Coordinates of C-alpha atoms in Angstrom, one line a residue:
Chain A
M1 CA 51.1 -22.2 -18.9
A2 CA 52.1 -24.7 -16.3
I3 CA 50.8 -24.5 -12.8
V4 CA 53.6 -24.4 -10.2
I5 CA 53.2 -25.1 -6.6
N6 CA 56.3 -24.0 -4.7
G7 CA 57.6 -25.0 -1.4
S8 CA 55.4 -22.6 0.6
G9 CA 52.2 -23.9 -1.0
T10 CA 51.7 -20.9 -3.2
V11 CA 50.1 -21.5 -6.6
T12 CA 51.6 -19.4 -9.4
G13 CA 51.4 -19.2 -13.1
L14 CA 47.7 -19.7 -13.2
A15 CA 46.2 -17.7 -16.1
V16 CA 42.7 -16.3 -16.2
G17 CA 40.5 -19.1 -17.3
G18 CA 43.2 -21.6 -16.4
L19 CA 41.0 -23.8 -14.4
P20 CA 38.5 -25.6 -16.7
D21 CA 34.9 -26.2 -15.6
G22 CA 34.7 -28.9 -13.0
T23 CA 38.3 -28.5 -11.8
V24 CA 37.2 -27.3 -8.4
D25 CA 34.4 -29.4 -7.0
A26 CA 33.3 -30.8 -3.6
G27 CA 36.2 -33.3 -3.6
T28 CA 38.8 -30.5 -4.2
L29 CA 37.7 -28.2 -1.5
A30 CA 38.0 -29.9 1.9
T31 CA 35.7 -28.9 4.7
N32 CA 36.4 -25.4 5.9
S33 CA 39.1 -24.9 3.2
V34 CA 37.4 -21.6 2.2
D35 CA 36.5 -19.7 5.3
S36 CA 36.2 -16.1 6.4
A37 CA 40.0 -15.6 6.3
E38 CA 40.0 -16.2 2.5
L39 CA 36.8 -14.3 1.8
I40 CA 37.8 -10.9 2.8
D41 CA 35.4 -8.0 2.8
G42 CA 34.5 -7.1 -0.8
A43 CA 35.8 -10.4 -2.3
V44 CA 32.4 -11.2 -3.6
D45 CA 30.5 -8.0 -4.5
D46 CA 26.7 -7.4 -4.4
S47 CA 26.1 -8.1 -8.0
H48 CA 27.3 -11.8 -7.5
M49 CA 25.1 -12.3 -4.4
A50 CA 21.8 -10.9 -5.9
S51 CA 20.5 -14.2 -7.1
I52 CA 20.9 -16.0 -3.7
S53 CA 20.1 -13.2 -1.2
G54 CA 16.4 -13.0 -0.3
R55 CA 14.0 -10.4 0.8
R56 CA 15.8 -7.5 -0.7
N57 CA 12.7 -5.6 -1.8
M58 CA 10.9 -3.4 0.7
I59 CA 8.0 -2.8 -1.6
I60 CA 4.8 -4.9 -1.4
N61 CA 3.1 -5.6 -4.7
G62 CA 5.9 -4.0 -6.7
A63 CA 5.0 -6.2 -9.7
M64 CA 1.4 -5.0 -9.5
Q65 CA 0.0 -8.5 -9.4
V66 CA -2.6 -8.0 -6.7
A67 CA -5.7 -5.9 -7.5
Q68 CA -8.3 -6.8 -4.9
R69 CA -10.4 -3.6 -5.7
S70 CA -11.2 -4.8 -9.2
S71 CA -14.4 -2.8 -9.2
A72 CA -12.7 0.5 -8.5
T73 CA -13.6 3.0 -11.1
G74 CA -12.2 6.3 -12.4
L75 CA -10.7 9.0 -10.2
T76 CA -11.9 12.6 -10.3
N77 CA -10.3 15.7 -9.1
G78 CA -10.8 16.0 -5.4
S79 CA -10.4 12.3 -4.9
S80 CA -7.0 12.5 -3.3
Q81 CA -5.9 9.4 -1.5
I82 CA -8.2 7.1 -3.4
I83 CA -6.7 3.7 -3.8
G84 CA -7.2 2.4 -7.3
Q85 CA -7.5 -1.2 -8.5
V86 CA -3.9 -2.1 -7.7
D87 CA -3.2 -2.8 -4.0
R88 CA -1.1 -0.4 -2.0
W89 CA -1.1 2.3 -4.7
R90 CA -3.1 5.5 -4.5
Y91 CA -3.6 8.8 -6.3
N92 CA -2.5 11.9 -4.6
E93 CA -3.1 15.5 -5.5
S94 CA -2.5 18.9 -4.1
G95 CA -3.9 22.3 -5.2
S96 CA -7.1 22.4 -7.2
P97 CA -6.5 20.3 -10.3
S98 CA -9.1 20.2 -13.1
S99 CA -7.4 17.2 -14.6
Q100 CA -8.9 13.8 -14.1
F101 CA -7.4 10.3 -14.3
T102 CA -8.1 6.6 -14.1
L103 CA -5.9 4.3 -12.1
S104 CA -6.1 0.7 -13.4
H105 CA -4.6 -2.8 -13.3
S106 CA -3.0 -3.3 -16.7
S107 CA -1.8 -6.5 -18.4
D108 CA 0.7 -4.5 -20.4
S109 CA 4.2 -5.2 -19.0
P110 CA 7.8 -5.9 -19.7
N111 CA 8.5 -9.5 -20.7
T112 CA 9.4 -10.7 -17.2
F113 CA 6.3 -9.2 -15.5
G114 CA 2.6 -10.0 -15.9
N115 CA 1.0 -6.7 -14.9
S116 CA 1.6 -3.0 -14.5
L117 CA -0.2 0.0 -12.8
A118 CA -1.6 2.3 -15.4
M119 CA -2.6 5.9 -14.8
D120 CA -4.4 7.6 -17.7
C121 CA -5.4 11.2 -18.1
T122 CA -9.1 11.3 -19.1
T123 CA -9.5 15.1 -18.7
S124 CA -6.5 17.4 -19.2
G125 CA -6.3 20.4 -16.9
S126 CA -4.3 22.7 -14.6
G127 CA -4.6 24.2 -11.2
H128 CA -2.6 21.5 -9.4
N129 CA 0.4 21.9 -7.2
V130 CA 1.3 18.3 -7.9
V131 CA -0.4 15.2 -9.2
E132 CA 1.2 12.0 -8.0
L133 CA 1.1 8.2 -7.7
E134 CA 1.8 7.4 -4.1
Y135 CA 3.0 4.3 -2.2
R136 CA 3.4 4.2 1.6
V137 CA 5.9 2.0 3.5
E138 CA 5.1 0.9 7.0
A139 CA 7.5 2.4 9.5
Q140 CA 8.6 -0.8 11.2
D141 CA 9.6 -2.2 7.8
L142 CA 12.2 0.6 7.3
Q143 CA 14.3 -0.1 10.5
G144 CA 16.9 -1.8 8.4
V145 CA 17.8 1.4 6.6
G146 CA 19.0 2.9 9.9
Y147 CA 17.7 6.4 9.3
G148 CA 18.7 8.8 12.0
T149 CA 21.7 6.7 13.1
S150 CA 25.4 6.7 12.2
S151 CA 24.7 3.4 10.4
A152 CA 22.2 4.8 7.9
K153 CA 22.4 3.2 4.5
Q154 CA 21.8 4.3 1.0
I155 CA 18.7 2.9 -0.8
T156 CA 18.2 2.3 -4.5
L157 CA 14.9 2.3 -6.2
S158 CA 14.5 0.5 -9.5
F159 CA 11.4 0.2 -11.8
W160 CA 10.1 -0.2 -15.3
V161 CA 8.2 2.7 -16.8
K162 CA 6.3 3.4 -20.0
S163 CA 4.7 6.6 -21.2
N164 CA 3.5 8.4 -24.3
Q165 CA 5.9 11.3 -23.2
T166 CA 9.6 11.5 -23.1
G167 CA 11.5 13.6 -20.6
T168 CA 12.6 13.7 -17.0
G169 CA 10.4 12.4 -14.2
N170 CA 10.7 12.8 -10.4
V171 CA 10.4 10.2 -7.6
G172 CA 10.3 11.7 -4.2
L173 CA 10.8 10.0 -0.8
Y174 CA 9.2 11.7 2.2
R175 CA 9.5 10.6 5.9
L176 CA 7.0 12.0 8.3
D177 CA 8.3 10.9 11.8
N178 CA 10.0 13.4 14.0
T179 CA 11.2 16.3 11.8
P180 CA 10.1 15.4 8.2
R181 CA 12.8 14.6 5.7
H182 CA 12.5 14.8 1.9
A183 CA 14.6 13.5 -1.0
A184 CA 13.9 13.5 -4.7
G185 CA 15.5 11.7 -7.6
N186 CA 15.2 12.1 -11.3
Y187 CA 14.9 9.6 -14.1
T188 CA 14.6 10.0 -17.9
I189 CA 12.2 8.4 -20.3
S190 CA 14.0 8.2 -23.6
S191 CA 11.5 6.6 -26.0
A192 CA 7.8 7.0 -26.0
D193 CA 5.5 4.0 -25.7
T194 CA 8.4 1.8 -24.7
W195 CA 9.1 -0.1 -21.5
E196 CA 12.4 1.3 -20.0
Y197 CA 14.2 0.2 -16.8
K198 CA 15.3 3.0 -14.4
T199 CA 17.3 3.2 -11.2
I200 CA 17.7 6.0 -8.7
T201 CA 19.9 5.9 -5.6
Y202 CA 19.2 8.0 -2.5
A203 CA 21.7 9.1 0.0
A204 CA 22.1 7.7 3.5
D205 CA 20.4 10.0 6.1
T206 CA 21.8 10.1 9.6
S207 CA 19.1 12.6 10.6
Q208 CA 15.7 11.8 12.1
A209 CA 14.8 8.2 12.9
V210 CA 11.7 6.4 11.6
D211 CA 9.6 5.3 14.5
N212 CA 9.4 1.5 15.0
D213 CA 5.6 1.2 14.7
N214 CA 2.8 0.4 12.4
G215 CA 2.4 4.0 11.1
I216 CA 3.6 5.6 7.9
G217 CA 7.3 5.4 7.6
M218 CA 7.8 6.8 4.2
K219 CA 5.7 8.0 1.2
I220 CA 7.1 7.4 -2.3
W221 CA 5.8 10.0 -4.8
F222 CA 5.9 9.4 -8.5
T223 CA 5.1 12.9 -9.6
L224 CA 3.2 13.1 -12.8
G225 CA 2.6 16.9 -13.0
A226 CA 3.9 19.8 -11.0
A227 CA 3.3 23.5 -11.0
S228 CA 6.3 25.8 -11.6
N229 CA 6.7 26.6 -7.9
Y230 CA 6.8 22.9 -7.2
N231 CA 9.7 22.4 -9.7
T232 CA 12.5 24.6 -8.4
S233 CA 15.3 22.2 -7.8
T234 CA 16.8 19.0 -9.2
G235 CA 16.3 15.4 -8.0
D236 CA 19.8 14.7 -6.7
G237 CA 18.9 12.0 -4.2
T238 CA 20.1 13.9 -1.2
W239 CA 18.0 14.4 2.0
G240 CA 16.9 17.6 3.6
G241 CA 13.8 19.2 5.0
Y242 CA 10.5 19.1 3.1
A243 CA 10.4 21.5 0.1
D244 CA 7.6 22.1 -2.3
G245 CA 10.1 22.7 -5.1
K246 CA 11.5 19.2 -4.8
R247 CA 8.1 17.6 -5.4
G248 CA 8.5 18.1 -9.2
G249 CA 12.2 19.1 -9.1
G250 CA 13.9 18.7 -12.5
M251 CA 10.8 17.4 -14.2
T252 CA 10.0 18.0 -17.9
L253 CA 7.2 15.3 -18.0
D254 CA 3.7 16.7 -17.6
L255 CA 1.0 14.0 -17.7
T256 CA -1.9 16.3 -17.1
S257 CA -1.7 18.2 -20.4
S258 CA -3.5 15.8 -22.8
T259 CA -6.0 13.0 -22.8
N260 CA -3.3 11.0 -24.7
D261 CA -1.1 11.1 -21.5
Y262 CA -0.5 8.0 -19.6
I263 CA 2.2 6.3 -17.5
K264 CA 2.6 2.7 -16.6
I265 CA 4.9 1.4 -13.9
T266 CA 5.9 -2.1 -12.7
G267 CA 8.7 -3.9 -11.1
L268 CA 9.3 -1.4 -8.3
Q269 CA 12.0 -2.5 -6.0
M270 CA 13.5 -0.6 -3.1
E271 CA 16.6 -2.1 -1.6
L272 CA 19.6 -1.3 0.6
G273 CA 22.8 -0.1 -1.1
S274 CA 23.7 1.7 -4.2
T275 CA 23.3 -1.2 -6.6
A276 CA 19.9 -2.1 -8.2
T277 CA 19.7 -5.9 -8.4
E278 CA 17.3 -8.0 -10.4
Y279 CA 13.7 -7.7 -9.3
E280 CA 12.8 -10.1 -6.5
H281 CA 9.7 -11.9 -7.8
K282 CA 7.4 -13.4 -5.2
S283 CA 4.5 -15.8 -5.7
Y284 CA 1.0 -14.4 -6.1
A285 CA 0.0 -16.1 -2.8
E286 CA 2.8 -14.4 -1.0
E287 CA 2.1 -10.9 -2.4
L288 CA -1.6 -11.3 -1.7
A289 CA -1.0 -12.2 1.9
L290 CA 1.3 -9.1 2.3
C291 CA -1.3 -6.9 0.7
Q292 CA -4.0 -8.3 3.0
R293 CA -2.3 -6.8 6.0
Y294 CA -3.7 -3.5 4.7
Y295 CA -6.9 -4.5 2.9
Q296 CA -9.2 -7.6 2.6
R297 CA -12.2 -8.0 0.4
I298 CA -14.8 -10.7 1.2
E299 CA -16.6 -11.8 -1.9
A300 CA -19.2 -14.5 -2.3
S301 CA -21.4 -15.6 -5.1
D302 CA -24.4 -16.9 -3.3
G303 CA -26.7 -15.7 -0.5
D304 CA -26.0 -17.2 2.9
F305 CA -22.6 -18.2 1.6
Y306 CA -21.4 -18.5 5.2
V307 CA -22.9 -18.0 8.6
M308 CA -21.1 -16.7 11.7
A309 CA -21.9 -17.5 15.2
S310 CA -23.0 -14.2 16.9
K311 CA -24.5 -12.7 20.0
G312 CA -27.4 -10.4 20.3
Q313 CA -26.4 -6.9 21.2
S314 CA -29.4 -5.0 22.7
T315 CA -32.5 -5.4 20.6
D316 CA -31.2 -4.2 17.2
A317 CA -27.7 -5.6 16.6
T318 CA -25.5 -8.7 16.4
R319 CA -21.8 -9.0 17.1
F320 CA -19.5 -11.6 15.6
A321 CA -15.9 -12.5 14.9
Q322 CA -15.0 -12.1 11.2
T323 CA -12.1 -14.4 10.3
L324 CA -9.2 -12.6 8.7
A325 CA -6.9 -14.0 6.0
V326 CA -4.0 -12.4 7.8
P327 CA -3.9 -10.0 10.8
L328 CA -4.7 -6.5 9.8
R329 CA -2.4 -3.5 10.4
A330 CA -5.0 -1.5 12.3
S331 CA -8.7 -1.4 13.2
P332 CA -10.4 -1.5 9.8
T333 CA -12.9 0.7 8.0
I334 CA -15.8 -1.3 6.6
S335 CA -17.6 -0.7 3.4
Q336 CA -19.8 -2.8 1.2
G337 CA -20.9 -2.8 -2.4
G338 CA -21.7 -4.6 -5.6
G339 CA -25.3 -5.3 -4.6
I340 CA -24.5 -7.0 -1.4
G341 CA -28.2 -6.7 -0.4
T342 CA -28.7 -7.4 3.2
W343 CA -27.2 -9.1 6.2
R344 CA -29.4 -11.9 7.6
V345 CA -29.8 -13.2 11.1
F346 CA -31.0 -16.7 11.7
R347 CA -32.9 -17.3 14.9
P348 CA -33.5 -20.7 16.5
T349 CA -37.3 -20.5 16.8
A350 CA -38.2 -17.5 14.6
A351 CA -38.0 -16.3 11.0
V352 CA -35.0 -14.7 9.5
I353 CA -34.6 -11.0 10.0
T354 CA -32.5 -8.6 7.9
S355 CA -30.6 -5.4 8.0
S356 CA -29.1 -3.4 5.1
N357 CA -26.6 -1.6 7.4
T358 CA -22.9 -1.7 6.9
P359 CA -21.0 -3.4 9.8
T360 CA -18.8 -1.4 12.1
T361 CA -15.6 -2.6 13.7
V362 CA -16.1 -2.7 17.5
G363 CA -13.1 -4.9 18.5
F364 CA -9.6 -5.1 17.2
V365 CA -6.5 -6.8 18.6
Q366 CA -3.1 -6.5 17.0
N367 CA -1.8 -9.7 15.3
A368 CA -5.1 -11.5 15.9
G369 CA -6.8 -13.6 13.1
F370 CA -10.2 -12.0 13.6
V371 CA -11.9 -8.7 14.0
S372 CA -15.1 -8.1 16.0
L373 CA -17.9 -6.5 13.9
Q374 CA -21.3 -5.3 14.8
I375 CA -24.3 -4.8 12.5
N376 CA -27.1 -2.5 13.7
G377 CA -30.5 -2.1 12.1
F378 CA -32.2 -5.4 13.0
S379 CA -35.6 -5.7 14.6
G380 CA -36.3 -8.6 16.9
I381 CA -33.0 -9.3 18.5
S382 CA -32.8 -10.4 22.2
D383 CA -29.7 -9.2 24.1
N384 CA -27.1 -11.9 24.7
Y385 CA -29.0 -14.5 22.8
F386 CA -27.2 -16.8 20.3
Y387 CA -27.7 -16.2 16.6
G388 CA -26.2 -16.9 13.2
T389 CA -25.3 -13.8 11.0
S390 CA -24.8 -14.1 7.3
P391 CA -23.9 -11.7 4.5
A392 CA -26.7 -12.2 2.0
F393 CA -24.5 -11.4 -1.0
S394 CA -25.7 -11.1 -4.6
S395 CA -23.5 -12.5 -7.3
S396 CA -21.3 -9.4 -7.3
G397 CA -21.6 -8.5 -3.6
Y398 CA -18.7 -7.8 -1.3
F399 CA -17.6 -6.1 1.8
D400 CA -14.2 -4.6 2.4
M401 CA -12.0 -4.2 5.5
D402 CA -9.5 -1.4 5.0
S403 CA -6.5 -0.9 7.2
E404 CA -4.3 1.0 4.7
L405 CA -1.7 3.4 5.9
Chain B
M1 CA -10.7 13.0 0.7
V2 CA -14.1 14.6 0.2
I3 CA -16.0 13.7 3.4
T4 CA -19.7 14.3 3.9
N5 CA -22.5 13.1 6.1
A6 CA -20.3 12.2 9.0
K7 CA -22.4 10.8 11.9
Y8 CA -21.6 8.8 15.0
I9 CA -22.7 5.2 15.2
K10 CA -24.1 4.3 18.7
D11 CA -24.3 0.9 20.4
T12 CA -27.7 1.1 21.9
K13 CA -26.8 -1.5 24.6
T14 CA -24.0 0.6 26.1
D15 CA -25.3 4.0 24.8
T16 CA -21.8 4.8 23.6
N17 CA -20.4 5.7 20.2
V18 CA -18.6 2.8 18.5
G19 CA -17.8 4.4 15.1
V20 CA -18.5 7.1 12.5
S21 CA -20.5 6.6 9.4
A22 CA -19.4 8.9 6.6
T23 CA -19.5 9.2 2.8
I24 CA -16.0 9.5 1.5
D25 CA -15.6 10.3 -2.2
G26 CA -19.1 9.0 -2.8
Q27 CA -18.8 5.7 -0.9
L28 CA -20.3 5.0 2.5
Y29 CA -17.9 3.8 5.1
N30 CA -18.2 2.8 8.7
I31 CA -15.1 3.9 10.5
P32 CA -13.8 2.8 13.9
L33 CA -12.8 5.3 16.6
D34 CA -9.1 4.5 16.2
T35 CA -6.5 7.0 15.3
D36 CA -4.4 4.3 13.6
N37 CA -7.2 4.2 11.1
R38 CA -6.5 6.5 8.2
H39 CA -10.1 7.5 7.6
Y40 CA -10.7 8.4 11.3
A41 CA -7.4 10.3 11.4
E42 CA -8.5 12.3 8.3
I43 CA -11.9 13.0 9.9
L44 CA -10.3 14.3 13.0
E45 CA -8.1 16.5 10.9
Q46 CA -11.0 17.9 8.9
V47 CA -12.9 18.5 12.1
A48 CA -10.0 20.3 13.6
D49 CA -9.8 22.4 10.4
K50 CA -13.5 23.1 10.8
K51 CA -14.2 21.6 7.3
I52 CA -16.7 19.1 8.7
T53 CA -18.6 18.2 11.8
I54 CA -19.7 14.8 13.1
A55 CA -23.4 14.6 13.8
E56 CA -24.7 12.8 16.9
A57 CA -26.1 9.3 16.3
D58 CA -29.8 8.8 15.7

């Protein structure tokens, strides 16, 4: 069909596919020839923008790449809030479950991912209200959703899942600030032992703002087992007050009933709007840095691997600034393990002295690249003298700084 | 969290408590006195619920 340009400049008679590849190029479109007047609202929808719009995913480590706690072992009942090998993910339970699980970093994944989070039932049981995988979103990272305002937006969760069971699962969202709000959504696993892609959209919520701070803004619950009184509704994605019955609402999955039970999850993305877009992959270095806001492990393979300038604190302790990979969210808990052995203090004119104590955080500044630690338990320190303090690690030794939500 | 053996850590220079040592789910932790810290927040909650007490430092 011919292309006709009439006297008013209108182009008519142009069939779909009428412009062959290369017809419209930089030479065809003069500067500013396509401006906001031509691109009216909705002219290009979200699905065509996904590949060029960045930072859509509000989840850190959604591809389960980062697993700093590689030595974390099995979970037992009563170990609620234990964070397993995969950064940012924890086990949560309520009630008195007799079932037990392991939470591990798996290399089993869909083709476009390298890892997944695996939760395996090692002892079947009952007695729980709920058994869940939990992820926590920092409050200040949720401000773009506009909760509690007239501009509140929908959010969509997408993820890959694999399990030995088929049936309906439940993913709950729970906001703690002000009056708590709770929404639950359902997904269905159709084929056992097969990776499947799922999406759930949650309604906009104009009630109850999320505080703009470094606290917990939202908990995301992947419920794996729920008692009958925790399964009294359906997961329709709408918000309301907290309700036990939503925690497992609509579920038919029960991953506590057999030692064959497992679930693997990866590619978790939470984004604005009602459309799930392709997973926003980040580099390992980028994901690691994001995870390190909440947890950092210092490992070394040799004694006296590094020495920190420090000051004597009374007669039994030294204080020093431990460099951070990135600023931590909050003042960290310190633990050590893997045969760390002792901390050593080097003195200018005297022999090395040691302490097997764990350091304690005694100084923390938001957004600073260091944290002030103190180790007690030395003998022979002089107050305010200058020393060198070193972690005398064995080959598998480490110490952890934990600022998780 | 299963918390046992909670005890204050004292700075002998200032004679003030600077942290809490506790065994949580079998692992020893030194916890700062900061309510933004999840372990300290949990300890305070369990103290309020009379599930645990924090012993004075040695």
